[in-house]
Backbone as ProteinMPNN parsed JSONL, in Angstrom:
{"seq_chain_A": "XXXXXXXXXXXXXXXXXXXXXXXXXXXXXXXXXXXXXXXXXXXXXXXXXXXXXXXXXXXXXXXXXXXXXXXXXXXXXXXXXXXXXXXXXXXXXXXXXXXXXXXXXXXXXXXXXXXXXXXXXXXXXXXXXXXXXXXXXXXXXXXXXXXXXXXXXXXXXXXXXXXXXXXXXXXXX", "coords_chain_A": {"N_chain_A": [[0.821, -1.184, 0.0], [1.928, 1.243, 0.848], [3.823, 1.442, -1.08], [2.319, 1.837, -3.429], [1.123, 4.31, -2.865], [3.402, 5.901, -2.698], [4.341, 5.672, -5.33], [2.215, 6.848, -6.728], [2.389, 9.429, -5.72], [4.918, 10.22, -6.697], [4.412, 10.104, -9.45], [2.35, 12.08, -9.759], [3.772, 14.317, -8.895], [5.715, 14.491, -10.868], [4.099, 15.089, -13.05], [3.079, 17.611, -12.301], [5.452, 19.152, -12.148], [6.335, 18.9, -14.754], [4.302, 20.177, -16.117], [4.555, 22.769, -15.367], [6.026, 25.586, -16.705], [8.86, 26.859, -16.32], [10.564, 28.513, -17.701], [9.241, 30.694, -18.754], [8.564, 32.248, -16.653], [9.375, 34.825, -16.012], [8.111, 36.361, -17.872], [5.828, 38.336, -17.692], [3.233, 40.487, -18.442], [3.139, 42.467, -21.366], [4.112, 40.519, -23.143], [3.778, 38.053, -21.981], [1.739, 35.769, -20.134], [-0.393, 37.496, -19.788], [-0.767, 38.835, -22.138], [-2.882, 38.525, -23.998], [-5.03, 39.479, -22.473], [-4.226, 42.135, -22.016], [-4.211, 43.074, -24.62], [-6.923, 42.814, -25.299], [-8.03, 44.639, -23.527], [-7.024, 46.99, -24.541], [-8.216, 47.087, -27.035], [-11.298, 46.936, -26.921], [-13.898, 44.717, -27.716], [-17.212, 44.04, -28.377], [-18.992, 41.244, -28.77], [-21.889, 40.6, -29.25], [-24.799, 39.3, -30.326], [-27.303, 40.251, -29.668], [-27.251, 42.949, -29.358], [-27.771, 45.953, -30.948], [-26.588, 48.279, -33.416], [-25.736, 51.408, -32.105], [-26.016, 53.807, -33.438], [-28.2, 54.276, -35.686], [-28.615, 54.284, -39.179], [-29.773, 57.226, -40.557], [-32.926, 57.654, -42.136], [-33.706, 59.452, -44.835], [-36.187, 59.598, -46.02], [-38.065, 58.915, -44.189], [-41.149, 58.974, -42.294], [-42.281, 61.791, -40.346], [-43.426, 62.709, -37.225], [-44.971, 65.511, -36.256], [-45.861, 67.543, -33.686], [-47.995, 70.24, -32.889], [-48.435, 71.06, -30.302], [-47.147, 69.257, -27.674], [-47.76, 68.796, -25.095], [-50.236, 68.959, -22.611], [-52.05, 70.776, -20.217], [-54.52, 70.219, -17.957], [-55.163, 71.706, -15.809], [-56.78, 72.58, -12.719], [-58.872, 69.989, -11.661], [-61.932, 68.334, -10.795], [-62.236, 65.773, -8.295], [-62.658, 62.392, -9.377], [-63.525, 63.045, -11.907], [-63.577, 62.71, -15.513], [-61.431, 63.533, -18.032], [-60.583, 64.752, -21.33], [-58.305, 65.108, -24.037], [-57.369, 66.127, -27.307], [-54.606, 65.531, -29.193], [-53.103, 66.969, -31.939], [-51.323, 66.16, -34.857], [-48.932, 66.511, -37.558], [-47.81, 64.855, -40.457], [-44.753, 65.445, -41.346], [-42.863, 64.277, -42.866], [-41.523, 62.313, -45.651], [-42.826, 60.016, -46.396], [-45.654, 57.75, -45.921], [-47.101, 57.801, -42.66], [-47.444, 55.517, -40.044], [-49.049, 54.602, -37.193], [-48.204, 52.292, -34.829], [-48.734, 51.573, -32.171], [-49.914, 52.897, -29.047], [-49.126, 53.67, -25.802], [-49.964, 54.205, -22.408], [-48.608, 55.68, -19.394], [-49.93, 54.915, -17.181], [-52.764, 53.098, -15.938], [-54.98, 54.692, -15.713], [-55.045, 56.385, -17.789], [-56.009, 56.654, -21.121], [-55.184, 56.098, -24.42], [-56.201, 56.86, -27.794], [-55.929, 56.538, -31.255], [-55.289, 57.669, -34.661], [-55.869, 55.226, -36.994], [-55.434, 54.548, -39.697], [-52.961, 54.891, -42.374], [-51.088, 57.957, -42.441], [-50.708, 60.306, -44.812], [-47.883, 62.082, -46.293], [-47.769, 65.429, -45.234], [-50.382, 65.352, -44.36], [-52.798, 65.31, -41.624], [-53.108, 63.866, -38.338], [-54.559, 62.384, -35.358], [-54.327, 62.034, -31.775], [-56.16, 60.929, -29.229], [-56.376, 61.486, -25.82], [-57.458, 60.251, -22.833], [-58.139, 60.921, -19.44], [-58.787, 59.495, -16.36], [-59.706, 60.485, -13.266], [-60.444, 59.134, -10.977], [-59.722, 57.99, -7.746], [-57.358, 59.366, -7.665], [-55.249, 62.042, -6.538], [-54.071, 65.345, -6.174], [-51.184, 66.65, -7.962], [-50.871, 65.394, -11.192], [-48.979, 63.769, -13.628], [-48.955, 62.427, -16.715], [-47.762, 60.233, -19.203], [-47.823, 59.459, -22.671], [-46.661, 57.096, -24.8], [-45.936, 56.922, -28.143], [-45.717, 54.631, -30.622], [-44.351, 54.393, -33.744], [-43.67, 54.29, -37.327], [-41.522, 56.041, -37.467], [-38.43, 57.963, -37.076], [-36.791, 58.838, -34.244], [-38.463, 55.776, -33.23], [-40.267, 56.099, -31.151], [-42.419, 58.49, -29.884], [-43.383, 60.996, -27.602], [-46.197, 62.255, -25.754], [-47.597, 64.442, -23.301], [-49.801, 64.698, -20.537], [-51.172, 66.8, -18.001], [-52.539, 67.362, -14.75], [-54.229, 68.785, -11.95], [-55.619, 67.23, -9.457], [-58.175, 68.062, -7.438], [-58.765, 68.079, -3.877], [-61.315, 66.109, -2.344], [-62.177, 66.638, 0.135], [-62.963, 64.696, 1.913], [-60.975, 63.389, 3.298], [-60.206, 65.165, 5.133], [-58.497, 68.287, 5.936], [-56.027, 69.263, 3.551], [-52.583, 69.294, 3.641], [-50.397, 71.741, 2.487]], "CA_chain_A": [[0.0, 0.0, 0.0], [2.82, 2.39, 0.885], [4.52, 1.499, -2.368], [1.367, 2.428, -4.383], [0.992, 5.73, -2.544], [4.647, 6.562, -3.073], [4.362, 5.71, -6.803], [1.221, 7.852, -7.149], [2.947, 10.738, -5.364], [5.986, 10.518, -7.662], [3.794, 10.338, -10.759], [1.677, 13.385, -9.746], [4.803, 15.358, -8.806], [6.321, 14.601, -12.19], [3.134, 15.793, -13.902], [3.043, 19.019, -11.916], [6.695, 19.807, -12.544], [6.386, 18.929, -16.212], [3.301, 21.136, -16.606], [5.064, 24.112, -15.086], [7.034, 26.052, -17.645], [9.609, 27.85, -15.557], [11.324, 29.388, -18.573], [8.469, 31.9, -19.042], [8.109, 32.824, -15.394], [9.662, 36.262, -15.993], [7.4, 37.044, -18.945], [4.515, 38.806, -17.291], [3.019, 41.802, -19.048], [2.704, 42.508, -22.751], [4.486, 39.346, -23.927], [3.576, 36.818, -21.221], [0.403, 35.205, -20.025], [-1.384, 38.562, -19.797], [-0.753, 39.535, -23.421], [-4.229, 38.54, -24.575], [-5.865, 40.36, -21.667], [-3.823, 43.52, -22.284], [-4.651, 43.416, -25.972], [-8.381, 42.957, -25.263], [-8.341, 45.886, -22.83], [-6.683, 48.1, -25.43], [-9.166, 47.06, -28.15], [-12.478, 46.206, -26.466], [-14.849, 44.331, -28.752], [-18.384, 43.376, -27.84], [-19.545, 40.355, -29.768], [-23.174, 40.194, -28.724], [-25.78, 39.442, -31.412], [-28.528, 40.882, -29.184], [-27.037, 44.385, -29.289], [-27.768, 46.57, -32.264], [-25.751, 49.462, -33.553], [-26.347, 52.54, -31.404], [-26.287, 54.888, -34.37], [-28.894, 53.77, -36.858], [-28.492, 55.165, -40.326], [-31.017, 57.97, -40.724], [-33.653, 57.478, -43.384], [-34.198, 60.784, -45.213], [-37.567, 59.506, -46.494], [-38.911, 58.436, -43.092], [-42.193, 59.899, -41.845], [-41.95, 62.578, -39.157], [-44.616, 63.092, -36.478], [-44.729, 66.836, -35.707], [-46.98, 68.042, -32.888], [-48.028, 71.676, -32.622], [-48.271, 71.079, -28.851], [-46.992, 67.875, -27.223], [-48.072, 68.741, -23.67], [-51.486, 69.651, -22.287], [-52.324, 70.886, -18.78], [-55.949, 70.393, -17.702], [-55.325, 72.611, -14.67], [-57.489, 71.977, -11.588], [-60.064, 69.217, -12.015], [-62.633, 67.753, -9.647], [-61.958, 64.339, -8.115], [-63.612, 61.502, -10.017], [-63.909, 63.478, -13.251], [-62.867, 62.143, -16.652], [-61.147, 64.616, -18.978], [-60.048, 64.255, -22.599], [-57.658, 66.092, -24.9], [-56.963, 65.611, -28.607], [-53.345, 66.042, -29.715], [-53.094, 66.923, -33.397], [-49.975, 66.156, -35.425], [-48.805, 66.522, -39.012], [-46.706, 64.067, -40.997], [-43.887, 66.361, -42.099], [-41.865, 63.462, -43.561], [-41.699, 62.082, -47.08], [-43.531, 58.756, -46.647], [-46.819, 57.615, -45.045], [-46.854, 57.536, -41.244], [-48.35, 54.517, -39.512], [-48.906, 54.412, -35.746], [-48.34, 50.882, -34.484], [-49.286, 51.414, -30.833], [-49.762, 54.011, -28.11], [-49.293, 53.15, -24.45], [-49.939, 55.22, -21.355], [-47.781, 55.345, -18.239], [-50.806, 54.516, -16.068], [-54.04, 52.555, -16.399], [-56.004, 55.726, -15.656], [-54.924, 57.179, -19.012], [-56.332, 55.814, -22.268], [-54.985, 56.746, -25.721], [-56.879, 56.376, -28.99], [-55.187, 57.22, -32.303], [-55.643, 57.463, -36.059], [-55.414, 53.874, -37.335], [-55.019, 54.446, -41.088], [-51.719, 55.621, -42.663], [-51.202, 59.403, -42.627], [-49.864, 60.681, -45.943], [-47.051, 63.265, -46.051], [-48.522, 66.677, -45.232], [-51.704, 65.149, -43.769], [-52.881, 65.406, -40.17], [-53.673, 62.76, -37.581], [-54.868, 62.766, -33.98], [-54.197, 61.108, -30.647], [-57.05, 61.323, -28.14], [-55.913, 60.969, -24.534], [-58.477, 60.41, -21.802], [-57.614, 60.722, -18.087], [-59.817, 59.242, -15.353], [-59.094, 60.902, -12.002], [-60.932, 58.34, -9.837], [-58.657, 57.473, -6.896], [-56.158, 60.197, -7.782], [-55.325, 63.332, -5.854], [-52.858, 66.138, -6.318], [-50.65, 66.88, -9.306], [-50.72, 64.173, -11.983], [-48.274, 63.88, -14.911], [-49.099, 61.145, -17.417], [-47.082, 60.208, -20.49], [-48.28, 58.495, -23.656], [-45.599, 56.788, -25.756], [-46.519, 56.573, -29.438], [-44.774, 53.857, -31.428], [-44.705, 54.547, -35.151], [-42.578, 54.014, -38.259], [-40.716, 57.259, -37.528], [-37.094, 57.861, -36.484], [-36.876, 57.57, -33.523], [-39.794, 55.167, -33.394], [-41.125, 56.452, -30.018], [-42.676, 59.915, -29.657], [-44.18, 61.09, -26.374], [-47.022, 63.408, -25.413], [-47.787, 64.486, -21.847], [-50.937, 65.446, -19.981], [-51.012, 67.155, -16.593], [-53.763, 67.803, -14.087], [-54.189, 68.886, -10.497], [-56.886, 66.7, -8.959], [-58.456, 68.718, -6.167], [-59.199, 67.214, -2.784], [-62.766, 66.088, -2.169], [-62.449, 67.053, 1.514], [-63.333, 63.562, 2.744], [-59.839, 63.0, 4.121], [-59.853, 66.286, 5.988], [-57.723, 69.317, 5.257], [-54.809, 68.815, 2.896], [-51.434, 70.145, 3.974], [-49.668, 72.134, 1.274]], "C_chain_A": [[0.872, 1.257, 0.0], [3.528, 2.561, -0.444], [3.624, 2.145, -3.425], [1.188, 3.923, -4.138], [2.23, 6.511, -2.97], [4.733, 6.695, -4.589], [3.388, 6.773, -7.322], [1.73, 9.259, -6.865], [4.031, 11.149, -6.347], [5.409, 10.858, -9.033], [3.119, 11.714, -10.817], [2.684, 14.525, -9.638], [5.458, 15.576, -10.158], [5.391, 15.345, -13.144], [3.096, 17.284, -13.589], [4.294, 19.759, -12.353], [6.812, 19.905, -14.055], [5.417, 19.947, -16.791], [3.739, 22.561, -16.37], [6.126, 24.47, -16.102], [7.783, 27.183, -16.978], [10.379, 28.813, -16.431], [10.585, 30.704, -18.824], [7.968, 32.578, -17.78], [8.344, 34.319, -15.356], [8.881, 37.043, -17.027], [5.977, 37.393, -18.528], [4.366, 40.201, -17.865], [2.602, 41.635, -20.489], [3.054, 41.256, -23.54], [4.244, 38.034, -23.206], [2.147, 36.358, -21.236], [-0.688, 36.263, -20.127], [-1.467, 39.292, -21.136], [-2.143, 39.623, -24.026], [-5.145, 39.471, -23.802], [-5.519, 41.818, -21.906], [-4.285, 43.973, -23.654], [-6.16, 43.649, -26.02], [-8.773, 44.253, -24.571], [-8.059, 47.089, -23.711], [-7.671, 48.215, -26.578], [-10.421, 46.316, -27.737], [-13.449, 45.956, -27.617], [-15.994, 43.614, -28.073], [-18.976, 42.55, -28.964], [-20.846, 39.788, -29.231], [-24.215, 40.379, -29.82], [-27.076, 40.116, -30.977], [-28.416, 42.389, -29.104], [-26.984, 44.929, -30.707], [-26.871, 47.788, -32.262], [-26.455, 50.651, -32.919], [-26.713, 53.68, -32.345], [-26.891, 54.299, -35.632], [-28.751, 54.781, -37.989], [-29.809, 55.9, -40.527], [-31.613, 57.748, -42.108], [-34.218, 58.84, -43.777], [-35.652, 60.777, -45.69], [-38.535, 59.056, -45.41], [-40.003, 59.453, -42.766], [-41.75, 60.602, -40.565], [-43.256, 63.035, -38.515], [-44.319, 64.43, -35.788], [-45.989, 67.336, -35.007], [-46.871, 69.555, -32.765], [-47.789, 71.877, -31.127], [-48.221, 69.629, -28.381], [-47.271, 67.721, -25.729], [-49.342, 69.537, -23.422], [-51.704, 69.619, -20.781], [-53.82, 71.154, -18.614], [-56.197, 71.385, -16.579], [-55.994, 71.872, -13.519], [-58.726, 71.24, -12.09], [-60.651, 68.609, -10.746], [-62.286, 66.275, -9.518], [-63.057, 63.491, -8.752], [-64.01, 61.918, -11.419], [-63.038, 62.801, -14.306], [-62.703, 63.263, -17.669], [-60.457, 64.032, -20.206], [-59.427, 65.41, -23.374], [-57.244, 65.407, -26.197], [-55.681, 66.311, -29.039], [-53.384, 65.89, -31.227], [-51.653, 66.995, -33.876], [-50.053, 66.147, -36.937], [-47.645, 65.622, -39.398], [-45.877, 64.993, -41.873], [-42.764, 65.606, -42.812], [-42.229, 63.253, -45.015], [-42.398, 60.766, -47.409], [-44.687, 58.641, -45.658], [-46.424, 57.207, -43.622], [-47.896, 56.547, -40.746], [-48.054, 54.327, -38.028], [-49.185, 52.951, -35.443], [-49.045, 50.694, -33.154], [-49.105, 52.714, -30.063], [-50.061, 53.463, -26.73], [-49.14, 54.267, -23.444], [-49.108, 54.73, -20.186], [-48.608, 54.847, -17.071], [-52.119, 54.003, -16.656], [-55.167, 53.567, -16.392], [-56.017, 56.583, -16.918], [-55.111, 56.257, -20.21], [-56.103, 56.581, -23.564], [-55.817, 56.077, -26.82], [-56.297, 57.18, -30.149], [-55.737, 56.89, -33.68], [-55.04, 56.134, -36.504], [-54.902, 53.761, -38.779], [-53.727, 55.248, -41.323], [-51.993, 57.107, -42.933], [-50.201, 59.801, -43.705], [-48.986, 61.882, -45.58], [-47.874, 64.543, -46.21], [-49.897, 66.562, -44.592], [-51.624, 65.192, -42.245], [-53.501, 64.147, -39.58], [-53.913, 63.223, -36.155], [-54.572, 61.628, -33.01], [-55.109, 61.662, -29.568], [-56.539, 60.682, -26.859], [-56.961, 61.301, -23.489], [-57.867, 60.071, -20.449], [-58.779, 60.588, -17.12], [-59.197, 59.499, -13.987], [-59.613, 60.145, -10.783], [-59.745, 57.768, -9.061], [-57.367, 58.266, -6.943], [-56.365, 61.492, -7.012], [-53.993, 64.053, -6.037], [-52.431, 66.255, -7.773], [-50.371, 65.543, -9.984], [-50.019, 64.513, -13.296], [-48.329, 62.516, -15.569], [-48.501, 61.277, -18.814], [-47.721, 59.159, -21.379], [-47.154, 58.327, -24.667], [-46.241, 56.262, -27.032], [-45.447, 55.882, -30.267], [-45.242, 53.904, -32.871], [-43.496, 54.223, -36.023], [-41.726, 55.259, -38.503], [-39.315, 56.974, -36.993], [-36.9, 59.036, -35.548], [-38.309, 57.056, -33.541], [-40.731, 55.42, -32.216], [-41.197, 57.972, -29.902], [-43.594, 60.002, -28.453], [-44.978, 62.377, -26.314], [-47.323, 63.304, -23.924], [-49.06, 65.24, -21.517], [-50.651, 65.68, -18.504], [-52.36, 67.576, -16.05], [-53.48, 67.919, -12.6], [-55.564, 68.447, -10.006], [-57.103, 67.278, -7.567], [-58.899, 67.713, -5.113], [-60.719, 67.27, -2.668], [-63.159, 66.449, -0.752], [-62.799, 65.92, 2.43], [-62.201, 63.152, 3.695], [-59.424, 64.106, 5.065], [-59.015, 67.306, 5.231], [-56.424, 68.725, 4.687], [-53.707, 69.803, 3.199], [-50.677, 70.466, 2.694], [-48.405, 72.833, 1.608]], "O_chain_A": [[0.609, 2.209, -0.735], [3.799, 3.679, -0.881], [4.112, 2.927, -4.24], [1.11, 4.709, -5.082], [2.141, 7.61, -3.516], [5.159, 7.737, -5.087], [3.71, 7.51, -8.254], [1.53, 10.173, -7.666], [4.066, 12.298, -6.786], [5.867, 11.79, -9.693], [3.284, 12.441, -11.797], [2.477, 15.587, -10.224], [5.725, 16.712, -10.55], [5.85, 16.145, -13.959], [3.083, 18.118, -14.494], [4.209, 20.872, -12.872], [7.332, 20.891, -14.577], [5.682, 20.521, -17.847], [3.335, 23.466, -17.1], [7.051, 23.688, -16.321], [7.376, 28.342, -17.066], [10.815, 29.855, -15.94], [11.223, 31.726, -19.078], [7.049, 33.395, -17.833], [7.571, 35.032, -14.717], [8.972, 38.27, -17.065], [5.025, 36.769, -18.997], [5.29, 41.011, -17.777], [1.799, 40.759, -20.807], [2.372, 40.944, -24.516], [4.49, 36.977, -23.787], [1.429, 36.533, -22.22], [-1.81, 35.944, -20.522], [-2.186, 40.286, -21.242], [-2.542, 40.68, -24.515], [-5.954, 40.181, -24.4], [-6.415, 42.658, -21.992], [-4.7, 45.118, -23.831], [-6.629, 44.565, -26.695], [-9.737, 44.903, -24.973], [-8.767, 48.094, -23.643], [-7.942, 49.319, -27.05], [-10.613, 45.172, -28.15], [-13.774, 46.861, -28.386], [-15.782, 42.691, -27.287], [-19.409, 43.086, -29.985], [-20.902, 38.633, -28.807], [-24.491, 41.513, -30.21], [-27.872, 40.516, -31.826], [-29.407, 43.056, -28.805], [-26.246, 44.427, -31.555], [-26.452, 48.263, -31.206], [-27.639, 50.879, -33.168], [-27.638, 54.441, -32.06], [-26.172, 53.875, -36.537], [-28.767, 55.99, -37.762], [-30.855, 55.265, -40.656], [-30.901, 57.665, -43.109], [-35.127, 59.336, -43.112], [-36.284, 61.832, -45.757], [-39.713, 58.836, -45.692], [-39.806, 60.656, -42.941], [-40.945, 60.072, -39.8], [-44.09, 63.666, -39.164], [-43.518, 64.486, -34.855], [-47.034, 67.527, -35.628], [-45.781, 70.09, -32.56], [-47.029, 72.76, -30.73], [-49.139, 68.855, -28.653], [-47.05, 66.653, -25.159], [-49.513, 70.639, -23.943], [-51.562, 68.575, -20.145], [-54.329, 72.179, -19.067], [-57.321, 71.859, -16.41], [-55.796, 70.667, -13.359], [-59.526, 71.791, -12.846], [-59.95, 68.4, -9.757], [-62.067, 65.599, -10.523], [-64.238, 63.829, -8.676], [-64.773, 61.203, -12.069], [-61.916, 62.378, -14.029], [-63.679, 63.865, -18.117], [-59.835, 62.972, -20.144], [-59.939, 66.529, -23.375], [-56.821, 64.251, -26.19], [-55.662, 67.527, -29.229], [-53.664, 64.806, -31.739], [-50.858, 67.787, -33.369], [-51.085, 65.824, -37.525], [-46.608, 65.626, -38.735], [-46.254, 65.291, -43.006], [-41.82, 66.221, -43.306], [-43.117, 63.915, -45.552], [-42.549, 60.43, -48.584], [-44.709, 59.356, -44.656], [-45.534, 56.382, -43.418], [-49.09, 56.716, -40.994], [-46.948, 53.94, -37.651], [-50.257, 52.432, -35.754], [-49.857, 49.781, -33.001], [-48.245, 53.53, -30.395], [-51.113, 52.866, -26.503], [-48.304, 55.158, -23.597], [-48.92, 53.528, -20.001], [-48.051, 54.401, -16.068], [-52.532, 54.423, -17.737], [-56.209, 53.331, -17.002], [-56.907, 57.415, -17.093], [-54.463, 55.216, -20.313], [-56.748, 57.603, -23.796], [-56.093, 54.879, -26.766], [-56.18, 58.401, -30.038], [-56.533, 55.967, -33.85], [-53.828, 55.939, -36.402], [-54.018, 52.948, -39.048], [-53.426, 56.172, -40.569], [-52.987, 57.467, -43.564], [-48.992, 59.648, -43.529], [-49.314, 62.624, -44.653], [-48.587, 64.714, -47.199], [-50.522, 67.583, -44.306], [-50.545, 65.12, -41.657], [-54.299, 63.461, -40.218], [-53.517, 64.327, -35.782], [-54.567, 60.45, -33.367], [-54.861, 62.748, -29.045], [-56.297, 59.476, -26.816], [-57.31, 62.463, -23.281], [-57.166, 59.068, -20.31], [-59.652, 61.454, -17.063], [-58.261, 58.805, -13.592], [-59.252, 60.486, -9.657], [-58.866, 57.135, -9.645], [-56.379, 57.876, -6.321], [-57.486, 61.973, -6.852], [-52.93, 63.433, -6.051], [-53.208, 65.993, -8.69], [-49.715, 64.671, -9.415], [-50.424, 65.441, -13.996], [-47.798, 61.547, -15.027], [-48.698, 62.275, -19.507], [-48.117, 58.094, -20.906], [-46.74, 59.29, -25.313], [-46.991, 55.286, -27.01], [-44.408, 56.464, -30.575], [-46.365, 53.515, -33.191], [-42.42, 53.915, -35.509], [-41.266, 55.495, -39.62], [-39.042, 55.873, -36.513], [-36.847, 60.169, -36.027], [-39.247, 57.8, -33.828], [-41.887, 55.001, -32.263], [-40.173, 58.652, -29.831], [-44.488, 59.171, -28.294], [-44.526, 63.436, -26.75], [-47.307, 62.213, -23.353], [-49.369, 66.269, -22.116], [-49.986, 64.881, -17.845], [-53.213, 68.079, -16.781], [-52.604, 67.241, -12.063], [-56.543, 69.184, -10.118], [-56.331, 67.023, -6.642], [-59.358, 66.619, -5.443], [-61.335, 68.318, -2.862], [-64.348, 66.558, -0.452], [-62.929, 66.137, 3.634], [-62.458, 62.625, 4.777], [-58.395, 63.998, 5.731], [-58.844, 67.194, 4.017], [-55.82, 67.821, 5.265], [-53.879, 71.011, 3.033], [-50.354, 69.572, 1.912], [-47.665, 73.234, 0.71]]}, "name": "protein", "num_of_chains": 1, "seq": "XXXXXXXXXXXXXXXXXXXXXXXXXXXXXXXXXXXXXXXXXXXXXXXXXXXXXXXXXXXXXXXXXXXXXXXXXXXXXXXXXXXXXXXXXXXXXXXXXXXXXXXXXXXXXXXXXXXXXXXXXXXXXXXXXXXXXXXXXXXXXXXXXXXXXXXXXXXXXXXXXXXXXXXXXXXXX"}
């Protein structure tokens, strides 16, 4: 048994010493084991197929959604009231504009938009309805409009100050 252990120890020691390359022990840095790491740090490359180019080539013929006013303030509104505003825009681009989707930042805000393509020079609308039930104080709601424009997301904003109904007592301001 001792003979087998001694033989195994000698064999593993020989493997370890043979695997060690002592001739290159002084080569640390640009020409040694760290050469690949130093080169990668100097020239970082991201090879990720899920990442797209940050600078998309601009399309000079793309549609452009131009709002006369992209923000509307309802001012003071009564609690529980439902208010609506229509944002009007013009396609100032060179090809038809098609709105794919419009999403609100909150379930209390509902957008409705022109579904058919808007020709260059033509106008379209986005109706935004705000339901103030359960809301109080200053409200800022955003609607993100996804279209075939560059960039493909355009935002409009509605604001309102929902007054207190007095049921909770005086409001500290």
